[in-house]
Amino acid sequence: MSRAGKTKFQIDLRRHLREHYVNENLTHLICEIAEASKYIIHSISTGDLGVAGTSNLYGEKQLELDVLADRILRKRLDHSRVVANMMSEEMDEIIPVSPDCDGKYSVAFDPLDGSSLVDVNLAVGTIVSIFEGCDLLQPGRRQVAAVYVLYGPRTTLVYSVGKGVHEFGMNMLREYTLLQENITLEPQGSLYSPGGQRNLYTPGVEAFVTKLEDRGVKLRYSGGFVPDINQILLKGQGIFFYPHLKKQPQGKLRLLFELSPMAFLIEQAGGAASDGRQPILDLQPTQIHERSPVFIGCKKDVALAEEYIRKFEDGKGEVAEKKAKP
Ligand code: AFP
């Protein structure tokens, strides 16, 4: 399919997927996620910021927007005809959609990550992880696609199907058109995004952060995983981490809904994502709501974190063996 006469800003999402020979069902699925985002934007700009009076499996109070965004995405996926199973961070269990797996996909999503930031008008996002077939409890390396939508000053969508990472912007007609293709990260960065309380950092992580600061690396942290990762991707450098903490050996972020999809995208951009000892994408989830520590971004910075953890924590048991906890 020729691009003659088309500027990249006229290459819409569906055309880009077709140009990358993405199969019809996966193309349809990713476009349905893009469609759902248009309704989520509307709910963010007009919706009730109140508390829904319910809480999710983690015991976190659900905001009206969490529930609304979840409902919008679930409905879209339910009617897409290409989904076998789906799982939302806001729900307690896997939702079966279709009994047959052939040609279908299973989807794990965080419908509105960082939703508590909406009422202070900070950027939030939707994160989606896509596997072929019916099984969601697979290592992230088996994903066939990952997508996020960032609801910021501009609404952008980033996806990969394993053939590079590509960014789209929403135009006035609410269509996603190509902004840039094949985004890549430098080997080492000059910004860091440190999650978790510093006084709870273990010796290896503390030494790692001190090393970064000695190098003059700048702190950039919004409290939203999607904007913080997006910043690293679009600046082409940096590292985000939400580490194992003294009282929280699994850290905070969820493996299935947040870490696997973002690790897929960052590795596709030439970066790395680790739990401090091994690649996030090689972790075998033992249950849906599993959390994991994460160091994600420029390859050399992630390797440095792993080195300090090995050096300062090996054998001291402070990086507790991963026990699956919700
Ligand atoms: P919420 O979705 O509960 O707002 O949490 C957002 C998040 O999971 C992720 O988006 C951030 O990186 C991380 O939590 C921020 O955690 P802290 O508030 O502890 O910094």
CSV table of C-alpha atoms and ligand atoms in Angstrom, one decimal:
chain,number,residue,atom,x,y,z
A,1,MET,CA,0.0,0.0,0.0
A,2,SER,CA,1.7,3.2,-1.1
A,3,ARG,CA,2.0,6.3,1.0
A,4,ALA,CA,2.3,8.5,-2.0
A,5,GLY,CA,1.1,12.0,-1.3
A,6,LYS,CA,0.2,11.2,2.3
A,7,THR,CA,2.0,13.1,5.1
A,8,LYS,CA,2.5,11.0,8.2
A,9,PHE,CA,-0.2,13.1,9.9
A,10,GLN,CA,-2.7,11.6,7.5
A,11,ILE,CA,-1.8,8.1,8.3
A,12,ASP,CA,-4.5,7.0,10.7
A,13,LEU,CA,-4.2,4.1,13.1
A,14,ARG,CA,-6.1,1.5,11.1
A,15,ARG,CA,-4.0,2.3,8.0
A,16,HIS,CA,-0.8,2.0,10.0
A,17,LEU,CA,-1.8,-1.3,11.4
A,18,ARG,CA,-2.6,-2.6,7.9
A,19,GLU,CA,0.7,-1.3,6.5
A,20,HIS,CA,2.4,-3.4,9.2
A,21,TYR,CA,0.4,-6.4,8.0
A,22,VAL,CA,-1.3,-6.8,11.4
A,23,ASN,CA,-4.0,-9.4,11.0
A,24,GLU,CA,-7.6,-8.2,10.7
A,25,ASN,CA,-8.8,-9.3,14.1
A,26,LEU,CA,-5.9,-7.7,16.0
A,27,THR,CA,-6.3,-4.5,13.9
A,28,HIS,CA,-10.0,-4.5,14.8
A,29,LEU,CA,-9.2,-5.0,18.5
A,30,ILE,CA,-6.6,-2.2,18.7
A,31,CYS,CA,-9.0,0.2,16.8
A,32,GLU,CA,-11.8,-0.7,19.2
A,33,ILE,CA,-9.5,0.2,22.1
A,34,ALA,CA,-8.9,3.5,20.4
A,35,GLU,CA,-12.6,4.0,19.9
A,36,ALA,CA,-13.3,3.4,23.6
A,37,SER,CA,-10.7,6.0,24.5
A,38,LYS,CA,-12.9,8.7,22.9
A,39,TYR,CA,-15.7,7.9,25.4
A,40,ILE,CA,-13.2,7.8,28.3
A,41,ILE,CA,-11.9,11.3,27.4
A,42,HIS,CA,-15.5,12.5,27.4
A,43,SER,CA,-16.0,11.0,30.8
A,44,ILE,CA,-12.8,12.6,32.2
A,45,SER,CA,-13.8,16.1,30.9
A,46,THR,CA,-17.4,15.9,32.0
A,47,GLY,CA,-17.7,13.0,34.5
A,48,ASP,CA,-18.4,13.0,38.2
A,49,LEU,CA,-15.1,13.0,40.1
A,50,GLY,CA,-16.8,11.5,43.1
A,51,VAL,CA,-16.2,8.3,44.9
A,52,ALA,CA,-18.2,5.4,43.5
A,53,GLY,CA,-18.9,3.9,46.9
A,54,THR,CA,-17.2,0.6,45.9
A,55,SER,CA,-13.6,-0.6,46.2
A,56,ASN,CA,-11.5,-2.9,44.0
A,57,LEU,CA,-9.8,-6.1,45.1
A,58,TYR,CA,-6.9,-4.1,46.5
A,59,GLY,CA,-9.2,-2.4,48.9
A,60,GLU,CA,-8.7,0.9,47.0
A,61,LYS,CA,-11.8,3.2,46.8
A,62,GLN,CA,-13.0,3.2,43.2
A,63,LEU,CA,-13.8,6.6,41.8
A,64,GLU,CA,-16.8,7.1,39.5
A,65,LEU,CA,-14.3,7.6,36.7
A,66,ASP,CA,-12.6,4.2,37.4
A,67,VAL,CA,-16.0,2.4,37.2
A,68,LEU,CA,-17.1,4.4,34.1
A,69,ALA,CA,-13.8,3.9,32.2
A,70,ASP,CA,-13.9,0.2,33.1
A,71,ARG,CA,-17.5,-0.1,31.9
A,72,ILE,CA,-16.7,1.7,28.6
A,73,LEU,CA,-13.8,-0.5,27.8
A,74,ARG,CA,-15.5,-3.8,28.8
A,75,LYS,CA,-18.5,-3.0,26.7
A,76,ARG,CA,-16.4,-2.3,23.7
A,77,LEU,CA,-14.3,-5.4,24.1
A,78,ASP,CA,-17.4,-7.5,24.8
A,79,HIS,CA,-19.0,-6.5,21.5
A,80,SER,CA,-15.8,-6.6,19.5
A,81,ARG,CA,-16.3,-10.3,18.4
A,82,VAL,CA,-12.5,-10.9,18.7
A,83,VAL,CA,-12.0,-11.2,22.5
A,84,ALA,CA,-12.0,-14.6,24.3
A,85,ASN,CA,-11.3,-13.4,27.9
A,86,MET,CA,-10.8,-10.0,29.5
A,87,MET,CA,-9.5,-8.8,32.9
A,88,SER,CA,-9.6,-5.4,34.3
A,89,GLU,CA,-7.6,-4.0,37.2
A,90,GLU,CA,-11.0,-2.8,38.6
A,91,MET,CA,-12.5,-6.3,38.6
A,92,ASP,CA,-12.0,-9.3,40.9
A,93,GLU,CA,-11.8,-12.0,38.3
A,94,ILE,CA,-11.4,-12.8,34.6
A,95,ILE,CA,-14.4,-12.1,32.5
A,96,PRO,CA,-15.1,-14.8,29.8
A,97,VAL,CA,-16.4,-13.4,26.6
A,98,SER,CA,-16.2,-16.2,24.0
A,99,PRO,CA,-15.8,-19.9,24.5
A,100,ASP,CA,-13.6,-20.4,21.5
A,101,CYS,CA,-10.0,-19.2,21.4
A,102,ASP,CA,-9.1,-19.5,17.7
A,103,GLY,CA,-8.4,-16.1,16.1
A,104,LYS,CA,-9.3,-14.4,19.3
A,105,TYR,CA,-7.4,-12.5,21.9
A,106,SER,CA,-7.3,-12.2,25.7
A,107,VAL,CA,-7.0,-8.7,27.1
A,108,ALA,CA,-5.8,-7.3,30.5
A,109,PHE,CA,-6.3,-3.6,31.0
A,110,ASP,CA,-6.1,-0.8,33.5
A,111,PRO,CA,-8.9,1.4,32.3
A,112,LEU,CA,-7.8,4.6,34.0
A,113,ASP,CA,-4.4,4.3,35.6
A,114,GLY,CA,-3.7,7.2,38.0
A,115,SER,CA,-7.3,8.1,38.2
A,116,SER,CA,-6.8,9.8,41.6
A,117,LEU,CA,-4.8,12.5,39.6
A,118,VAL,CA,-7.8,13.6,37.5
A,119,ASP,CA,-9.2,15.8,40.3
A,120,VAL,CA,-5.9,17.8,40.3
A,121,ASN,CA,-6.0,17.9,36.5
A,122,LEU,CA,-2.8,15.8,36.0
A,123,ALA,CA,-2.4,13.3,33.1
A,124,VAL,CA,-3.8,9.8,33.4
A,125,GLY,CA,-3.9,6.9,31.0
A,126,THR,CA,-5.4,3.6,29.8
A,127,ILE,CA,-3.0,0.6,29.6
A,128,VAL,CA,-3.8,-2.6,27.6
A,129,SER,CA,-2.0,-5.9,27.3
A,130,ILE,CA,-3.0,-8.3,24.5
A,131,PHE,CA,-2.4,-12.1,24.3
A,132,GLU,CA,-3.4,-14.5,21.5
A,133,GLY,CA,-5.9,-17.1,22.6
A,134,CYS,CA,-7.6,-17.6,25.9
A,135,ASP,CA,-4.7,-17.6,28.5
A,136,LEU,CA,-4.0,-14.3,30.4
A,137,LEU,CA,-1.6,-15.8,33.0
A,138,GLN,CA,1.4,-15.9,30.6
A,139,PRO,CA,4.8,-14.2,30.8
A,140,GLY,CA,4.6,-10.8,29.2
A,141,ARG,CA,7.1,-11.9,26.5
A,142,ARG,CA,4.2,-13.8,24.9
A,143,GLN,CA,2.1,-10.6,24.4
A,144,VAL,CA,1.2,-10.0,20.8
A,145,ALA,CA,0.5,-6.3,21.4
A,146,ALA,CA,0.5,-3.5,24.0
A,147,VAL,CA,-1.3,-0.2,23.9
A,148,TYR,CA,-1.6,2.9,26.1
A,149,VAL,CA,-3.6,6.0,25.7
A,150,LEU,CA,-2.4,9.1,27.5
A,151,TYR,CA,-5.1,11.7,28.4
A,152,GLY,CA,-2.9,14.8,28.9
A,153,PRO,CA,-2.8,18.3,27.3
A,154,ARG,CA,-3.1,16.2,24.1
A,155,THR,CA,-4.6,12.8,23.8
A,156,THR,CA,-2.1,10.3,22.3
A,157,LEU,CA,-2.0,6.6,21.7
A,158,VAL,CA,1.1,4.4,21.6
A,159,TYR,CA,1.1,0.8,20.4
A,160,SER,CA,3.4,-2.0,19.4
A,161,VAL,CA,2.7,-5.4,17.9
A,162,GLY,CA,6.3,-6.3,18.1
A,163,LYS,CA,7.4,-4.3,15.1
A,164,GLY,CA,8.5,-1.1,16.8
A,165,VAL,CA,6.7,1.5,18.9
A,166,HIS,CA,4.5,4.1,17.2
A,167,GLU,CA,2.8,7.2,18.5
A,168,PHE,CA,-0.5,8.7,17.3
A,169,GLY,CA,-2.2,12.0,18.2
A,170,MET,CA,-6.0,12.6,18.4
A,171,ASN,CA,-7.0,15.3,15.9
A,172,MET,CA,-10.0,17.7,15.9
A,173,LEU,CA,-12.1,14.9,14.4
A,174,ARG,CA,-11.1,12.6,17.2
A,175,GLU,CA,-9.2,10.4,14.8
A,176,TYR,CA,-5.7,9.1,15.7
A,177,THR,CA,-3.1,10.1,13.2
A,178,LEU,CA,0.6,9.1,13.1
A,179,LEU,CA,3.0,11.4,15.0
A,180,GLN,CA,6.1,9.3,15.0
A,181,GLU,CA,7.2,5.7,14.2
A,182,ASN,CA,9.9,3.4,15.6
A,183,ILE,CA,10.6,5.3,18.8
A,184,THR,CA,13.9,4.3,20.4
A,185,LEU,CA,15.6,4.9,23.7
A,186,GLU,CA,19.3,6.0,24.3
A,187,PRO,CA,21.4,3.4,26.2
A,188,GLN,CA,21.6,5.8,29.2
A,189,GLY,CA,19.4,8.7,30.4
A,190,SER,CA,19.5,11.9,32.4
A,191,LEU,CA,16.1,11.7,34.1
A,192,TYR,CA,14.7,9.4,36.8
A,193,SER,CA,11.2,8.8,38.0
A,194,PRO,CA,11.4,7.3,41.6
A,195,GLY,CA,8.2,5.8,43.0
A,196,GLY,CA,7.7,4.8,46.6
A,197,GLN,CA,9.0,6.4,49.8
A,198,ARG,CA,12.7,7.0,49.8
A,199,ASN,CA,13.1,6.3,53.5
A,200,LEU,CA,11.8,2.8,52.7
A,201,TYR,CA,14.3,2.1,49.9
A,202,THR,CA,16.6,-0.9,50.5
A,203,PRO,CA,20.4,-0.4,50.5
A,204,GLY,CA,20.9,-1.4,46.9
A,205,VAL,CA,18.1,0.9,45.6
A,206,GLU,CA,19.3,3.8,47.9
A,207,ALA,CA,22.9,3.4,46.5
A,208,PHE,CA,21.5,3.3,43.0
A,209,VAL,CA,19.6,6.6,43.4
A,210,THR,CA,22.6,8.2,45.0
A,211,LYS,CA,24.7,7.1,42.0
A,212,LEU,CA,22.1,8.6,39.6
A,213,GLU,CA,22.1,11.9,41.6
A,214,ASP,CA,25.9,12.1,41.6
A,215,ARG,CA,25.6,11.8,37.8
A,216,GLY,CA,23.4,14.9,37.8
A,217,VAL,CA,20.3,13.0,36.6
A,218,LYS,CA,17.1,15.0,37.1
A,219,LEU,CA,14.0,13.9,39.0
A,220,ARG,CA,10.7,13.8,37.0
A,221,TYR,CA,7.8,12.1,38.8
A,222,SER,CA,4.1,12.8,38.2
A,223,GLY,CA,2.5,9.9,40.1
A,224,GLY,CA,1.0,8.6,36.9
A,225,PHE,CA,2.7,5.6,35.4
A,226,VAL,CA,1.5,6.3,31.9
A,227,PRO,CA,2.7,10.0,31.7
A,228,ASP,CA,5.9,9.0,33.4
A,229,ILE,CA,6.7,6.2,31.0
A,230,ASN,CA,5.5,8.3,28.0
A,231,GLN,CA,8.0,11.0,29.1
A,232,ILE,CA,10.8,8.5,29.0
A,233,LEU,CA,9.7,7.1,25.6
A,234,LEU,CA,9.3,10.5,23.9
A,235,LYS,CA,12.4,12.1,25.4
A,236,GLY,CA,14.2,8.9,24.3
A,237,GLN,CA,15.8,8.4,27.7
A,238,GLY,CA,15.3,8.0,31.4
A,239,ILE,CA,14.4,5.4,34.0
A,240,PHE,CA,11.2,4.8,36.1
A,241,PHE,CA,11.3,2.6,39.1
A,242,TYR,CA,8.8,1.6,41.8
A,243,PRO,CA,11.1,-0.7,43.7
A,244,HIS,CA,10.7,-3.4,46.4
A,245,LEU,CA,10.4,-1.4,49.7
A,246,LYS,CA,11.4,-2.4,53.2
A,247,LYS,CA,7.8,-3.1,54.1
A,248,GLN,CA,6.5,-3.9,50.6
A,249,PRO,CA,8.8,-6.4,48.9
A,250,GLN,CA,6.5,-6.6,45.9
A,251,GLY,CA,6.4,-2.8,45.3
A,252,LYS,CA,3.1,-1.4,44.2
A,253,LEU,CA,2.6,-1.8,40.5
A,254,ARG,CA,0.6,-4.7,39.0
A,255,LEU,CA,2.3,-7.1,36.7
A,256,LEU,CA,-0.5,-8.0,34.3
A,257,PHE,CA,-2.2,-4.6,33.9
A,258,GLU,CA,0.7,-2.1,34.2
A,259,LEU,CA,4.2,-3.7,34.0
A,260,SER,CA,3.9,-6.3,31.3
A,261,PRO,CA,2.4,-4.0,28.6
A,262,MET,CA,4.8,-1.2,29.4
A,263,ALA,CA,7.8,-3.6,29.5
A,264,PHE,CA,6.7,-4.9,26.1
A,265,LEU,CA,6.7,-1.3,24.7
A,266,ILE,CA,10.0,-0.2,26.3
A,267,GLU,CA,11.8,-3.4,25.2
A,268,GLN,CA,10.4,-2.8,21.6
A,269,ALA,CA,12.0,0.7,21.9
A,270,GLY,CA,15.4,-0.8,22.8
A,271,GLY,CA,15.1,-0.3,26.5
A,272,ALA,CA,14.8,-2.8,29.4
A,273,ALA,CA,12.4,-3.6,32.2
A,274,SER,CA,13.4,-5.6,35.3
A,275,ASP,CA,12.0,-6.5,38.7
A,276,GLY,CA,15.5,-5.8,40.0
A,277,ARG,CA,16.9,-9.2,39.2
A,278,GLN,CA,15.2,-10.5,36.0
A,279,PRO,CA,13.3,-9.1,33.0
A,280,ILE,CA,9.7,-8.3,33.8
A,281,LEU,CA,8.6,-10.0,30.5
A,282,ASP,CA,10.1,-13.3,31.8
A,283,LEU,CA,8.0,-13.3,35.0
A,284,GLN,CA,5.4,-16.1,35.1
A,285,PRO,CA,2.3,-14.6,36.8
A,286,THR,CA,0.9,-16.9,39.5
A,287,GLN,CA,-2.2,-15.0,40.0
A,288,ILE,CA,-4.1,-12.1,38.3
A,289,HIS,CA,-3.4,-9.3,40.7
A,290,GLU,CA,0.2,-10.0,41.3
A,291,ARG,CA,2.4,-7.0,42.0
A,292,SER,CA,6.1,-6.6,41.2
A,293,PRO,CA,9.0,-4.2,41.8
A,294,VAL,CA,10.0,-2.5,38.5
A,295,PHE,CA,13.0,-0.7,37.0
A,296,ILE,CA,12.1,0.3,33.4
A,297,GLY,CA,13.8,2.6,30.8
A,298,CYS,CA,17.3,2.9,29.4
A,299,LYS,CA,19.1,-0.4,29.2
A,300,LYS,CA,22.3,0.8,31.0
A,301,ASP,CA,20.3,2.4,33.8
A,302,VAL,CA,18.3,-0.7,34.4
A,303,ALA,CA,21.5,-2.8,34.4
A,304,LEU,CA,23.0,-0.4,37.0
A,305,ALA,CA,20.0,-0.9,39.3
A,306,GLU,CA,20.4,-4.7,39.0
A,307,GLU,CA,24.1,-4.4,39.7
A,308,TYR,CA,23.6,-2.3,42.9
A,309,ILE,CA,20.8,-4.7,44.1
A,310,ARG,CA,23.1,-7.7,43.6
A,311,LYS,CA,26.0,-5.9,45.2
A,312,PHE,CA,24.2,-4.5,48.3
A,313,GLU,CA,21.4,-7.0,48.8
A,314,ASP,CA,22.4,-10.4,47.7
A,315,GLY,CA,22.2,-12.9,50.5
A,316,LYS,CA,20.8,-10.3,52.9
A,317,GLY,CA,17.3,-11.4,52.0
A,318,GLU,CA,16.2,-7.8,51.8
A,319,VAL,CA,15.0,-8.4,48.3
A,320,ALA,CA,12.5,-10.9,49.5
A,321,GLU,CA,11.7,-13.9,47.3
A,322,LYS,CA,8.8,-13.0,45.2
A,323,LYS,CA,5.6,-14.2,46.9
A,324,ALA,CA,2.5,-13.7,44.9
A,325,LYS,CA,0.3,-11.3,46.9
A,326,PRO,CA,-2.7,-9.3,45.6
B,1,AFP,P1,-3.7,4.9,41.1
B,1,AFP,O1,-4.2,4.3,39.8
B,1,AFP,O2,-4.3,4.2,42.3
B,1,AFP,O3,-3.8,6.4,41.2
B,1,AFP,O4,-2.2,4.5,41.2
B,1,AFP,C1,-1.4,5.0,40.1
B,1,AFP,C2,-0.2,4.0,40.1
B,1,AFP,O5,-0.5,2.7,40.1
B,1,AFP,C3,0.8,4.4,39.0
B,1,AFP,O6,0.1,5.0,37.9
B,1,AFP,C4,1.8,5.3,39.5
B,1,AFP,O7,3.1,5.2,38.9
B,1,AFP,C5,1.9,4.9,41.0
B,1,AFP,O8,0.6,4.3,41.3
B,1,AFP,C6,2.1,6.1,41.9
B,1,AFP,O9,2.2,5.6,43.2
B,1,AFP,P2,2.5,6.6,44.4
B,1,AFP,O10,1.2,7.4,44.5
B,1,AFP,O11,2.7,5.7,45.6
B,1,AFP,O12,3.6,7.4,44.0
